[in-house]
Amino acid sequence: MTGDLQGRRAVAATIAAVRGPALVLLAAALAALACPGVAGAAGTVLVLDAQGRVHARVDPFLPPPDPLPARPPRALADAPRGARAGAAAQPQRTVPSELDAMLGAGFIDRADHDAWADDYRNATTTLEKLHGIRRRQLAAVIANTRAMAAGGLLVASRAPGVFQTLERNRAWWAAAPLLRPSQRVAFAGSQLVWQYYPGQGLQVQWLGTFGKANGLFKARNRDAELHALLDEALSLAGARAGGIAWESLFGFDGGRPPWVSALSQGTAIQAITRAAVRFQDPRLFAAARSALGIFHAPPPEGVLVPTAVGAHYLQYSFAPNLHILNGFIQSLNGLHDFAALANDADGRALFAAGEAEARVEVPTFDTGAWSLYSQPGTESDLSYHVLLRDFLQGLCDRLRTDAAKAQQPVAGGTPAAPVPDPALYCDTATRFTAYLRQPPVLALLPTTVRVRRPSRVLFNLNKRSTVTLTLLRAGQPVLTKTESFGYGRRAIAFRPGRRGPLELRLRAVDPAGNATEATGTIEVLPAK
């Protein structure tokens, strides 16, 4: 457990350290970089108080919730992968045995040991009293906790987050209302944002938490809440990749906990750095600098994927082949803000490597009519299209500000460092805005249709849309069918029942509500 001890000390040292550049940054420089990292939007959060009562609260600083994963999440098995081989030679690790080992090695004190042991015992006791959805959610959180213990992943730096997750789920599922998927919740006395993931219970939503921090920062009159939020978040940062990271402790879209994201980590660095300037707090600068660690490490420990021109930073550390542009661009915005406000060479190098790769990737995510969400190519839904547009505009604005500063005289005549041309990001953001107003392009393709045979209406579509097919005979509808499609050559299947001409109407509606129609005639031929 030597590495665990070093990790816990590193986290503690980071939070307590006073190091970094002199705090001489101007408020004007901060204001120039204060464009939103994650756009805030008023949302309803359910708050559980100390008396077990729940009330709804509108939080104007909450960004939109994460969507549910494409693949239903599953709780981890109680044993780690590969545990069967040699199981007889290795004593099984359990939550109590891991807590005892951490206490015996001096990694945690008796108070933490006993409190966390109580959390685990109370959760398992409560589980026996629950049924249905409540039982399944708490059982998943307990199973994840046991699996991390069995796999040697329940270490001292991670334990505060693990056991807070366990206790929050026990408290909620014991008595609080059932939740709709992606519902945000909070707990009295805490600034953290939690989200409900069916099959995984309540989990800290780090992107939402640090997006809220950015909203509190911009409000300028909520500094006490901002300070409390960051203090609470720092207390749950785990040791990872030679620094600290805000880990997700649940299964998501095929990924196994604990995992990290460049999107949430970049937003965390951004929010912490902004607060460091406002509060003149070198401790926060040190935390932001330590959070760069995952950008130096490859997956699954970190998010770095070296490329021919620079680096891509992953949205999910468990998915090295999945490149999601909105998360990548926002991570660059966060790195840029840190590098500029902290005057940090490492931050500048990480930003430069990522920005060089972004120049290659951004054009490949533009279909000419809409944006792609990821590579391999999947089109964005409306919220992700707008989010990507906003992140690109944020990068455009940052680089424009850098270019303007580079034109100003520098004391001593030292030339300013070259600034990347912002035109690519500015122009792409402008096109993405235009796509929100442009109707889809729909073109019918010729096809042969025979009576009582499986047939298709073929068409080309230039953007993600919901398409409705209506077939009419002698002016009377005989079939209406609606399906959703991505861009490209598409087809709607049907089986004609009679010979003769059919009038065909296609209507396509894109995610922004723009619509277009195409009409034609199909001649139903005799069966061969």
Short mmCIF file of C-alpha atoms in Angstrom, two decimals:
data_model
loop_
_atom_site.label_atom_id
_atom_site.label_comp_id
_atom_site.label_asym_id
_atom_site.label_seq_id
_atom_site.Cartn_x
_atom_site.Cartn_y
_atom_site.Cartn_z
CA MET A 1 0.00 0.00 0.00
CA THR A 2 2.97 2.33 -0.39
CA GLY A 3 1.43 3.89 -3.49
CA ASP A 4 -1.82 4.45 -1.61
CA LEU A 5 -0.01 6.28 1.17
CA GLN A 6 1.83 8.44 -1.34
CA GLY A 7 -1.42 9.15 -3.15
CA ARG A 8 -3.26 10.21 0.00
CA ARG A 9 -0.35 12.42 1.05
CA ALA A 10 -0.23 13.93 -2.44
CA VAL A 11 -3.89 14.88 -2.29
CA ALA A 12 -3.51 16.34 1.18
CA ALA A 13 -0.40 18.24 0.14
CA THR A 14 -2.10 19.62 -2.93
CA ILE A 15 -5.05 20.93 -0.98
CA ALA A 16 -2.82 22.49 1.68
CA ALA A 17 0.05 23.64 -0.53
CA VAL A 18 0.93 27.25 -1.12
CA ARG A 19 2.88 27.32 -4.35
CA GLY A 20 2.58 28.59 -7.88
CA PRO A 21 2.93 31.96 -9.55
CA ALA A 22 2.59 35.29 -7.83
CA LEU A 23 -1.03 36.43 -7.65
CA VAL A 24 -0.66 39.51 -9.85
CA LEU A 25 -3.28 38.68 -12.51
CA LEU A 26 -5.57 41.54 -13.46
CA ALA A 27 -9.32 41.31 -13.08
CA ALA A 28 -9.64 42.45 -16.68
CA ALA A 29 -7.76 39.40 -17.87
CA LEU A 30 -10.13 37.19 -15.91
CA ALA A 31 -13.20 38.93 -17.33
CA ALA A 32 -11.93 38.42 -20.87
CA LEU A 33 -11.80 34.68 -20.24
CA ALA A 34 -15.07 34.42 -18.38
CA CYS A 35 -17.20 33.13 -21.22
CA PRO A 36 -19.16 30.15 -19.94
CA GLY A 37 -17.47 26.78 -19.77
CA VAL A 38 -20.67 24.81 -19.42
CA ALA A 39 -23.67 26.95 -20.20
CA GLY A 40 -25.81 27.32 -17.08
CA ALA A 41 -29.55 26.67 -17.27
CA ALA A 42 -32.17 26.88 -14.55
CA GLY A 43 -33.05 23.37 -13.42
CA THR A 44 -35.15 21.80 -10.69
CA VAL A 45 -33.26 19.88 -8.05
CA LEU A 46 -34.84 17.80 -5.28
CA VAL A 47 -33.22 18.51 -1.91
CA LEU A 48 -33.23 16.04 1.00
CA ASP A 49 -32.89 17.76 4.38
CA ALA A 50 -31.61 16.43 7.69
CA GLN A 51 -35.15 15.60 8.84
CA GLY A 52 -35.77 13.37 5.82
CA ARG A 53 -38.02 15.88 4.05
CA VAL A 54 -37.67 16.53 0.31
CA HIS A 55 -38.46 19.80 -1.40
CA ALA A 56 -37.97 21.04 -4.95
CA ARG A 57 -35.63 23.96 -5.59
CA VAL A 58 -34.97 25.83 -8.82
CA ASP A 59 -31.21 26.26 -9.24
CA PRO A 60 -30.35 28.84 -11.92
CA PHE A 61 -26.73 27.69 -12.02
CA LEU A 62 -27.28 24.06 -13.00
CA PRO A 63 -26.19 22.99 -16.49
CA PRO A 64 -28.37 20.43 -18.30
CA PRO A 65 -28.13 16.85 -16.98
CA ASP A 66 -26.10 14.14 -18.66
CA PRO A 67 -28.10 11.82 -20.91
CA LEU A 68 -28.51 8.19 -20.04
CA PRO A 69 -25.87 5.87 -21.52
CA ALA A 70 -26.45 4.08 -24.79
CA ARG A 71 -25.93 0.76 -23.04
CA PRO A 72 -27.76 0.17 -19.74
CA PRO A 73 -25.29 0.40 -16.85
CA ARG A 74 -24.62 -2.66 -14.76
CA ALA A 75 -23.31 -2.96 -11.24
CA LEU A 76 -19.90 -4.52 -10.98
CA ALA A 77 -19.63 -8.09 -9.88
CA ASP A 78 -18.35 -8.59 -6.37
CA ALA A 79 -15.08 -10.08 -7.62
CA PRO A 80 -12.61 -8.33 -9.93
CA ARG A 81 -11.77 -9.57 -13.39
CA GLY A 82 -9.37 -12.47 -13.28
CA ALA A 83 -10.12 -13.16 -9.64
CA ARG A 84 -10.97 -16.81 -10.24
CA ALA A 85 -7.44 -17.72 -11.23
CA GLY A 86 -5.42 -18.28 -8.08
CA ALA A 87 -8.38 -17.40 -5.86
CA ALA A 88 -7.40 -20.06 -3.32
CA ALA A 89 -3.97 -18.51 -2.86
CA GLN A 90 -5.29 -14.98 -2.31
CA PRO A 91 -7.49 -14.04 0.65
CA GLN A 92 -10.63 -12.30 -0.54
CA ARG A 93 -10.66 -8.56 -0.11
CA THR A 94 -13.85 -7.16 1.41
CA VAL A 95 -14.95 -3.68 2.37
CA PRO A 96 -14.31 -4.31 6.10
CA SER A 97 -10.93 -5.98 5.43
CA GLU A 98 -9.80 -3.07 3.25
CA LEU A 99 -10.81 -0.54 5.88
CA ASP A 100 -8.90 -2.54 8.51
CA ALA A 101 -5.85 -2.70 6.24
CA MET A 102 -5.90 1.07 5.64
CA LEU A 103 -6.17 1.71 9.37
CA GLY A 104 -3.38 -0.74 10.20
CA ALA A 105 -1.07 0.86 7.64
CA GLY A 106 -1.76 4.33 8.98
CA PHE A 107 -3.44 5.58 5.80
CA ILE A 108 -6.63 6.55 7.66
CA ASP A 109 -7.38 7.32 11.28
CA ARG A 110 -9.72 5.55 13.65
CA ALA A 111 -12.49 8.14 13.26
CA ASP A 112 -12.63 7.70 9.48
CA HIS A 113 -12.38 3.92 9.77
CA ASP A 114 -15.29 3.69 12.18
CA ALA A 115 -17.46 6.22 10.33
CA TRP A 116 -17.00 4.44 7.00
CA ALA A 117 -17.54 1.03 8.54
CA ASP A 118 -20.83 2.37 9.94
CA ASP A 119 -21.79 3.71 6.49
CA TYR A 120 -21.25 0.29 4.96
CA ARG A 121 -23.04 -1.56 7.75
CA ASN A 122 -26.00 0.84 7.68
CA ALA A 123 -26.30 0.51 3.90
CA THR A 124 -26.38 -3.28 4.00
CA THR A 125 -28.90 -3.22 6.85
CA THR A 126 -31.15 -0.78 5.00
CA LEU A 127 -30.92 -2.89 1.84
CA GLU A 128 -32.66 -5.81 3.58
CA LYS A 129 -35.67 -3.60 4.25
CA LEU A 130 -36.09 -2.32 0.68
CA HIS A 131 -37.91 -3.73 -2.32
CA GLY A 132 -38.26 -3.06 -6.02
CA ILE A 133 -36.55 -0.02 -7.55
CA ARG A 134 -35.24 1.24 -4.22
CA ARG A 135 -33.53 -2.06 -3.48
CA ARG A 136 -32.03 -2.32 -6.98
CA GLN A 137 -30.46 1.13 -6.80
CA LEU A 138 -28.90 0.73 -3.36
CA ALA A 139 -27.83 -2.83 -4.21
CA ALA A 140 -25.96 -1.52 -7.28
CA VAL A 141 -24.04 1.03 -5.21
CA ILE A 142 -23.15 -1.59 -2.61
CA ALA A 143 -22.04 -4.00 -5.36
CA ASN A 144 -19.81 -1.33 -6.91
CA THR A 145 -18.27 -0.64 -3.50
CA ARG A 146 -17.61 -4.33 -2.91
CA ALA A 147 -16.14 -4.79 -6.37
CA MET A 148 -13.72 -1.90 -5.89
CA ALA A 149 -12.68 -3.42 -2.57
CA ALA A 150 -12.22 -6.86 -4.15
CA GLY A 151 -10.15 -5.38 -6.97
CA GLY A 152 -7.84 -3.41 -4.66
CA LEU A 153 -9.38 -0.12 -5.81
CA LEU A 154 -10.81 0.96 -2.47
CA VAL A 155 -7.85 3.09 -1.45
CA ALA A 156 -7.58 5.86 1.10
CA SER A 157 -7.72 8.79 -1.33
CA ARG A 158 -10.84 7.35 -3.00
CA ALA A 159 -12.61 6.26 0.19
CA PRO A 160 -14.26 9.63 1.07
CA GLY A 161 -16.12 9.69 -2.23
CA VAL A 162 -16.99 5.99 -2.13
CA PHE A 163 -18.53 6.11 1.33
CA GLN A 164 -20.28 9.43 0.81
CA THR A 165 -21.90 7.87 -2.29
CA LEU A 166 -22.92 4.86 -0.20
CA GLU A 167 -24.42 6.97 2.58
CA ARG A 168 -26.25 9.39 0.24
CA ASN A 169 -27.87 6.47 -1.56
CA ARG A 170 -28.85 4.80 1.71
CA ALA A 171 -30.47 8.02 2.92
CA TRP A 172 -32.35 8.66 -0.32
CA TRP A 173 -33.63 5.18 -1.13
CA ALA A 174 -34.68 4.52 2.46
CA ALA A 175 -37.45 7.14 2.40
CA ALA A 176 -37.19 9.81 -0.33
CA PRO A 177 -39.36 9.78 -3.48
CA LEU A 178 -38.61 7.68 -6.53
CA LEU A 179 -36.92 9.62 -9.30
CA ARG A 180 -37.21 10.03 -13.02
CA PRO A 181 -34.09 9.15 -15.05
CA SER A 182 -31.42 11.90 -14.98
CA GLN A 183 -33.19 13.73 -12.13
CA ARG A 184 -30.82 16.00 -10.21
CA VAL A 185 -30.84 15.89 -6.41
CA ALA A 186 -28.95 17.58 -3.58
CA PHE A 187 -28.57 17.25 0.17
CA ALA A 188 -29.01 19.99 2.75
CA GLY A 189 -25.71 21.61 3.70
CA SER A 190 -23.94 20.44 0.54
CA GLN A 191 -23.27 22.16 -2.79
CA LEU A 192 -22.57 18.97 -4.74
CA VAL A 193 -24.82 18.05 -7.67
CA TRP A 194 -26.04 14.44 -7.73
CA GLN A 195 -27.81 12.70 -10.61
CA TYR A 196 -29.94 9.59 -10.80
CA TYR A 197 -28.65 6.92 -13.18
CA PRO A 198 -31.17 4.03 -13.24
CA GLY A 199 -29.34 0.85 -12.34
CA GLN A 200 -26.53 2.77 -10.61
CA GLY A 201 -28.38 4.91 -8.08
CA LEU A 202 -27.36 8.45 -7.20
CA GLN A 203 -23.91 9.58 -8.27
CA VAL A 204 -21.98 12.82 -7.95
CA GLN A 205 -22.31 14.55 -11.32
CA TRP A 206 -18.94 16.27 -11.58
CA LEU A 207 -19.65 18.11 -14.81
CA GLY A 208 -22.84 19.47 -13.27
CA THR A 209 -21.03 20.34 -10.04
CA PHE A 210 -18.24 22.31 -11.72
CA GLY A 211 -20.66 23.75 -14.26
CA LYS A 212 -22.57 25.08 -11.26
CA ALA A 213 -19.28 26.48 -9.91
CA ASN A 214 -18.81 28.41 -13.15
CA GLY A 215 -22.35 29.74 -12.83
CA LEU A 216 -21.72 30.86 -9.24
CA PHE A 217 -18.50 32.52 -10.37
CA LYS A 218 -20.26 34.52 -13.08
CA ALA A 219 -22.98 35.61 -10.67
CA ARG A 220 -20.35 37.58 -8.68
CA ASN A 221 -22.55 37.70 -5.60
CA ARG A 222 -22.44 34.01 -4.63
CA ASP A 223 -18.80 33.72 -3.60
CA ALA A 224 -19.55 32.04 -0.28
CA GLU A 225 -21.40 29.25 -2.08
CA LEU A 226 -18.64 28.99 -4.67
CA HIS A 227 -15.98 28.67 -1.99
CA ALA A 228 -18.01 26.03 -0.14
CA LEU A 229 -18.59 24.05 -3.34
CA LEU A 230 -14.90 23.98 -4.23
CA ASP A 231 -13.85 23.05 -0.69
CA GLU A 232 -16.31 20.17 -0.75
CA ALA A 233 -15.21 19.03 -4.22
CA LEU A 234 -11.53 19.14 -3.25
CA SER A 235 -12.23 16.96 -0.23
CA LEU A 236 -13.47 14.23 -2.62
CA ALA A 237 -10.64 14.45 -5.16
CA GLY A 238 -8.79 11.15 -5.51
CA ALA A 239 -5.13 10.50 -6.25
CA ARG A 240 -4.72 9.55 -9.90
CA ALA A 241 -2.06 9.82 -12.61
CA GLY A 242 0.39 11.58 -10.33
CA GLY A 243 -2.12 14.27 -9.36
CA ILE A 244 -5.73 14.57 -8.31
CA ALA A 245 -8.89 13.75 -10.24
CA TRP A 246 -12.64 13.80 -9.78
CA GLU A 247 -13.56 10.21 -10.51
CA SER A 248 -16.91 8.69 -11.43
CA LEU A 249 -17.60 5.72 -9.18
CA PHE A 250 -20.25 3.94 -11.23
CA GLY A 251 -20.67 1.90 -14.38
CA PHE A 252 -21.51 3.99 -17.43
CA ASP A 253 -21.99 2.97 -21.07
CA GLY A 254 -19.86 -0.14 -20.65
CA GLY A 255 -17.18 1.54 -18.52
CA ARG A 256 -16.21 0.23 -15.09
CA PRO A 257 -15.50 2.51 -12.12
CA PRO A 258 -13.48 4.41 -11.23
CA TRP A 259 -13.09 6.39 -14.47
CA VAL A 260 -12.37 10.00 -15.39
CA SER A 261 -13.36 12.43 -18.14
CA ALA A 262 -11.45 15.23 -19.84
CA LEU A 263 -14.73 17.15 -20.08
CA SER A 264 -15.47 17.26 -16.36
CA GLN A 265 -11.78 17.55 -15.38
CA GLY A 266 -11.23 20.43 -17.80
CA THR A 267 -14.30 22.20 -16.43
CA ALA A 268 -13.05 21.59 -12.89
CA ILE A 269 -9.66 23.12 -13.71
CA GLN A 270 -11.42 26.10 -15.30
CA ALA A 271 -13.71 26.75 -12.32
CA ILE A 272 -10.97 26.28 -9.72
CA THR A 273 -8.56 28.57 -11.55
CA ARG A 274 -11.12 31.35 -11.89
CA ALA A 275 -11.89 31.10 -8.19
CA ALA A 276 -8.16 31.11 -7.37
CA VAL A 277 -7.84 34.53 -8.98
CA ARG A 278 -10.95 35.98 -7.41
CA PHE A 279 -10.11 34.71 -3.92
CA GLN A 280 -6.34 35.27 -4.30
CA ASP A 281 -5.91 31.68 -3.11
CA PRO A 282 -2.69 29.88 -4.11
CA ARG A 283 -4.12 26.66 -2.64
CA LEU A 284 -6.64 26.59 -5.49
CA PHE A 285 -3.93 27.24 -8.08
CA ALA A 286 -2.04 24.26 -6.66
CA ALA A 287 -5.15 22.07 -6.91
CA ALA A 288 -5.77 23.09 -10.52
CA ARG A 289 -2.14 22.37 -11.41
CA SER A 290 -2.30 18.94 -9.77
CA ALA A 291 -5.46 18.17 -11.76
CA LEU A 292 -3.41 18.26 -14.98
CA GLY A 293 -2.12 14.74 -14.23
CA ILE A 294 -4.73 12.81 -16.22
CA PHE A 295 -3.92 14.91 -19.32
CA HIS A 296 -0.39 13.47 -19.24
CA ALA A 297 -1.43 9.83 -18.77
CA PRO A 298 -2.85 7.41 -21.35
CA PRO A 299 -6.08 5.50 -20.68
CA PRO A 300 -7.36 3.93 -18.59
CA GLU A 301 -5.45 5.91 -15.95
CA GLY A 302 -5.71 9.16 -17.87
CA VAL A 303 -7.25 10.70 -21.00
CA LEU A 304 -4.22 11.32 -23.25
CA VAL A 305 -4.21 9.85 -26.77
CA PRO A 306 -1.09 11.02 -28.65
CA THR A 307 -1.65 11.78 -32.33
CA ALA A 308 0.53 12.60 -35.31
CA VAL A 309 0.17 16.35 -34.67
CA GLY A 310 -0.54 16.61 -30.95
CA ALA A 311 -2.98 14.99 -28.54
CA HIS A 312 -6.64 14.12 -28.16
CA TYR A 313 -8.14 14.19 -24.66
CA LEU A 314 -10.83 11.58 -24.08
CA GLN A 315 -14.31 12.15 -22.78
CA TYR A 316 -14.18 8.71 -21.14
CA SER A 317 -10.95 7.15 -19.93
CA PHE A 318 -12.43 3.67 -20.48
CA ALA A 319 -13.12 4.31 -24.21
CA PRO A 320 -9.83 5.17 -25.98
CA ASN A 321 -11.31 4.78 -29.46
CA LEU A 322 -14.33 6.99 -28.86
CA HIS A 323 -13.55 10.61 -29.75
CA ILE A 324 -16.27 13.05 -28.68
CA LEU A 325 -15.62 16.57 -29.92
CA ASN A 326 -17.69 18.62 -27.46
CA GLY A 327 -15.82 17.19 -24.46
CA PHE A 328 -12.46 17.58 -26.20
CA ILE A 329 -13.06 21.25 -27.06
CA GLN A 330 -14.31 22.09 -23.56
CA SER A 331 -11.24 20.43 -22.04
CA LEU A 332 -9.13 22.79 -24.22
CA ASN A 333 -11.10 25.78 -22.95
CA GLY A 334 -10.35 24.70 -19.39
CA LEU A 335 -6.65 24.14 -20.11
CA HIS A 336 -6.45 27.49 -21.88
CA ASP A 337 -7.95 29.34 -18.93
CA PHE A 338 -5.61 27.65 -16.48
CA ALA A 339 -2.54 28.35 -18.63
CA ALA A 340 -3.48 32.00 -19.08
CA LEU A 341 -4.54 32.79 -15.53
CA ALA A 342 -1.83 30.76 -13.80
CA ASN A 343 0.84 31.67 -16.39
CA ASP A 344 1.71 27.98 -16.39
CA ALA A 345 4.07 26.42 -18.96
CA ASP A 346 2.71 22.90 -18.50
CA GLY A 347 -0.84 24.11 -19.07
CA ARG A 348 0.27 25.94 -22.22
CA ALA A 349 1.97 22.81 -23.57
CA LEU A 350 -1.10 20.65 -22.94
CA PHE A 351 -3.33 23.22 -24.59
CA ALA A 352 -1.02 23.57 -27.59
CA ALA A 353 -0.90 19.80 -28.17
CA GLY A 354 -4.68 19.51 -27.95
CA GLU A 355 -5.34 22.59 -30.10
CA ALA A 356 -3.10 21.24 -32.87
CA GLU A 357 -5.15 18.04 -32.92
CA ALA A 358 -8.44 19.95 -32.74
CA ARG A 359 -7.52 21.69 -36.01
CA VAL A 360 -7.42 18.27 -37.64
CA GLU A 361 -10.56 16.91 -36.00
CA VAL A 362 -13.00 19.84 -36.12
CA PRO A 363 -13.58 19.75 -39.91
CA THR A 364 -14.31 16.01 -39.75
CA PHE A 365 -17.20 16.65 -37.33
CA ASP A 366 -18.97 19.01 -39.75
CA THR A 367 -21.30 17.12 -42.11
CA GLY A 368 -22.17 20.24 -44.11
CA ALA A 369 -25.65 20.29 -42.58
CA TRP A 370 -25.19 19.31 -38.91
CA SER A 371 -22.50 18.26 -36.41
CA LEU A 372 -21.26 14.83 -35.44
CA TYR A 373 -21.26 13.88 -31.79
CA SER A 374 -18.44 11.36 -32.02
CA GLN A 375 -16.07 9.52 -34.28
CA PRO A 376 -16.96 6.95 -35.55
CA GLY A 377 -19.66 9.25 -36.86
CA THR A 378 -22.86 9.67 -34.88
CA GLU A 379 -24.79 12.91 -35.34
CA SER A 380 -25.42 15.18 -32.36
CA ASP A 381 -28.87 15.64 -30.96
CA LEU A 382 -30.07 19.24 -30.64
CA SER A 383 -28.61 19.89 -27.18
CA TYR A 384 -25.20 18.47 -28.07
CA HIS A 385 -25.13 20.37 -31.37
CA VAL A 386 -25.76 23.64 -29.53
CA LEU A 387 -23.30 22.69 -26.78
CA LEU A 388 -20.55 21.97 -29.31
CA ARG A 389 -21.31 25.24 -31.08
CA ASP A 390 -20.99 27.11 -27.78
CA PHE A 391 -17.72 25.39 -26.86
CA LEU A 392 -16.27 26.18 -30.30
CA GLN A 393 -17.38 29.79 -29.94
CA GLY A 394 -15.70 29.87 -26.54
CA LEU A 395 -12.42 28.67 -28.05
CA CYS A 396 -12.82 31.20 -30.87
CA ASP A 397 -13.30 34.03 -28.36
CA ARG A 398 -10.32 32.96 -26.29
CA LEU A 399 -7.97 32.87 -29.26
CA ARG A 400 -9.28 36.22 -30.52
CA THR A 401 -8.52 37.71 -27.12
CA ASP A 402 -5.04 36.16 -27.23
CA ALA A 403 -4.45 37.62 -30.70
CA ALA A 404 -5.52 41.08 -29.56
CA LYS A 405 -3.16 40.91 -26.58
CA ALA A 406 -0.33 39.77 -28.85
CA GLN A 407 -0.70 42.99 -30.84
CA GLN A 408 -0.12 45.14 -27.76
CA PRO A 409 3.40 46.45 -27.02
CA VAL A 410 5.36 44.29 -24.58
CA ALA A 411 7.75 45.76 -22.01
CA GLY A 412 11.36 45.19 -23.03
CA GLY A 413 10.43 44.53 -26.64
CA THR A 414 10.08 40.76 -26.17
CA PRO A 415 7.84 39.46 -28.97
CA ALA A 416 4.66 37.71 -27.93
CA ALA A 417 4.30 33.98 -28.57
CA PRO A 418 2.44 33.17 -31.80
CA VAL A 419 -1.31 32.69 -31.34
CA PRO A 420 -3.21 29.97 -33.22
CA ASP A 421 -5.56 31.36 -35.85
CA PRO A 422 -9.09 31.34 -34.38
CA ALA A 423 -10.83 31.38 -37.80
CA LEU A 424 -11.48 27.62 -37.93
CA TYR A 425 -13.36 27.62 -34.63
CA CYS A 426 -15.17 30.90 -35.29
CA ASP A 427 -16.30 29.86 -38.78
CA THR A 428 -17.40 26.40 -37.64
CA ALA A 429 -19.44 27.88 -34.80
CA THR A 430 -21.09 30.26 -37.27
CA ARG A 431 -21.96 27.40 -39.62
CA PHE A 432 -23.34 25.32 -36.77
CA THR A 433 -25.62 28.25 -35.88
CA ALA A 434 -26.78 28.46 -39.50
CA TYR A 435 -27.57 24.75 -39.52
CA LEU A 436 -30.13 25.40 -36.76
CA ARG A 437 -32.21 27.39 -39.27
CA GLN A 438 -31.72 25.30 -42.40
CA PRO A 439 -34.36 22.65 -43.26
CA PRO A 440 -33.16 19.17 -44.16
CA VAL A 441 -32.60 18.26 -47.79
CA LEU A 442 -34.63 15.25 -48.86
CA ALA A 443 -34.28 13.55 -52.25
CA LEU A 444 -36.30 10.54 -53.42
CA LEU A 445 -34.43 7.76 -55.20
CA PRO A 446 -35.87 5.43 -57.85
CA THR A 447 -36.87 1.97 -56.73
CA THR A 448 -38.80 -1.02 -58.02
CA VAL A 449 -41.88 -2.04 -56.05
CA ARG A 450 -43.86 -5.26 -56.58
CA VAL A 451 -47.18 -6.25 -55.18
CA ARG A 452 -47.14 -8.23 -51.91
CA ARG A 453 -43.34 -8.22 -51.85
CA PRO A 454 -41.13 -6.55 -49.20
CA SER A 455 -40.37 -3.14 -50.70
CA ARG A 456 -38.65 0.10 -49.71
CA VAL A 457 -38.95 3.80 -50.32
CA LEU A 458 -35.39 5.01 -50.87
CA PHE A 459 -34.18 8.56 -50.25
CA ASN A 460 -31.13 10.66 -49.45
CA LEU A 461 -31.14 12.80 -46.30
CA ASN A 462 -28.53 15.41 -45.45
CA LYS A 463 -29.05 15.68 -41.67
CA ARG A 464 -30.50 13.85 -38.69
CA SER A 465 -34.30 13.97 -38.97
CA THR A 466 -37.57 12.33 -38.12
CA VAL A 467 -39.12 11.19 -41.41
CA THR A 468 -42.80 10.45 -42.00
CA LEU A 469 -43.88 8.44 -45.03
CA THR A 470 -47.45 8.69 -46.26
CA LEU A 471 -48.73 6.53 -49.13
CA LEU A 472 -52.03 7.35 -50.81
CA ARG A 473 -54.14 5.53 -53.38
CA ALA A 474 -56.67 7.64 -55.25
CA GLY A 475 -56.12 10.40 -52.69
CA GLN A 476 -56.83 8.18 -49.67
CA PRO A 477 -54.05 7.32 -47.20
CA VAL A 478 -53.20 3.63 -47.09
CA LEU A 479 -50.03 3.81 -44.93
CA THR A 480 -48.36 6.27 -42.58
CA LYS A 481 -45.03 5.39 -41.01
CA THR A 482 -42.57 7.51 -38.98
CA GLU A 483 -38.93 6.69 -38.27
CA SER A 484 -35.79 8.56 -37.18
CA PHE A 485 -32.68 8.56 -39.38
CA GLY A 486 -29.19 9.94 -39.54
CA TYR A 487 -27.80 11.52 -42.67
CA GLY A 488 -27.05 9.47 -45.80
CA ARG A 489 -28.95 7.02 -48.00
CA ARG A 490 -31.97 5.71 -46.09
CA ALA A 491 -35.05 3.55 -46.64
CA ILE A 492 -38.49 2.95 -45.16
CA ALA A 493 -39.84 -0.56 -45.65
CA PHE A 494 -43.40 -1.43 -46.61
CA ARG A 495 -45.35 -4.19 -48.43
CA PRO A 496 -47.82 -3.02 -51.11
CA GLY A 497 -51.07 -4.96 -51.24
CA ARG A 498 -52.33 -4.06 -54.72
CA ARG A 499 -51.05 -3.16 -58.16
CA GLY A 500 -51.28 0.35 -59.48
CA PRO A 501 -49.91 3.80 -58.72
CA LEU A 502 -49.29 5.08 -55.20
CA GLU A 503 -48.84 8.73 -54.35
CA LEU A 504 -45.88 9.17 -52.01
CA ARG A 505 -45.25 11.96 -49.53
CA LEU A 506 -42.16 12.25 -47.35
CA ARG A 507 -41.78 14.84 -44.59
CA ALA A 508 -38.49 15.28 -42.72
CA VAL A 509 -38.14 17.33 -39.52
CA ASP A 510 -34.65 18.02 -38.13
CA PRO A 511 -33.82 18.30 -34.39
CA ALA A 512 -34.33 22.09 -34.49
CA GLY A 513 -37.84 21.72 -35.93
CA ASN A 514 -37.05 22.70 -39.52
CA ALA A 515 -39.12 20.69 -42.01
CA THR A 516 -39.06 19.81 -45.68
CA GLU A 517 -41.20 17.61 -47.94
CA ALA A 518 -40.75 15.52 -51.07
CA THR A 519 -43.47 13.96 -53.20
CA GLY A 520 -43.60 11.42 -55.97
CA THR A 521 -45.42 8.47 -57.47
CA ILE A 522 -44.62 4.78 -57.14
CA GLU A 523 -45.92 2.26 -59.67
CA VAL A 524 -46.61 -1.07 -57.97
CA LEU A 525 -45.70 -3.78 -60.48
CA PRO A 526 -47.02 -7.35 -60.63
CA ALA A 527 -45.18 -9.93 -58.59
CA LYS A 528 -42.70 -11.96 -60.58
#
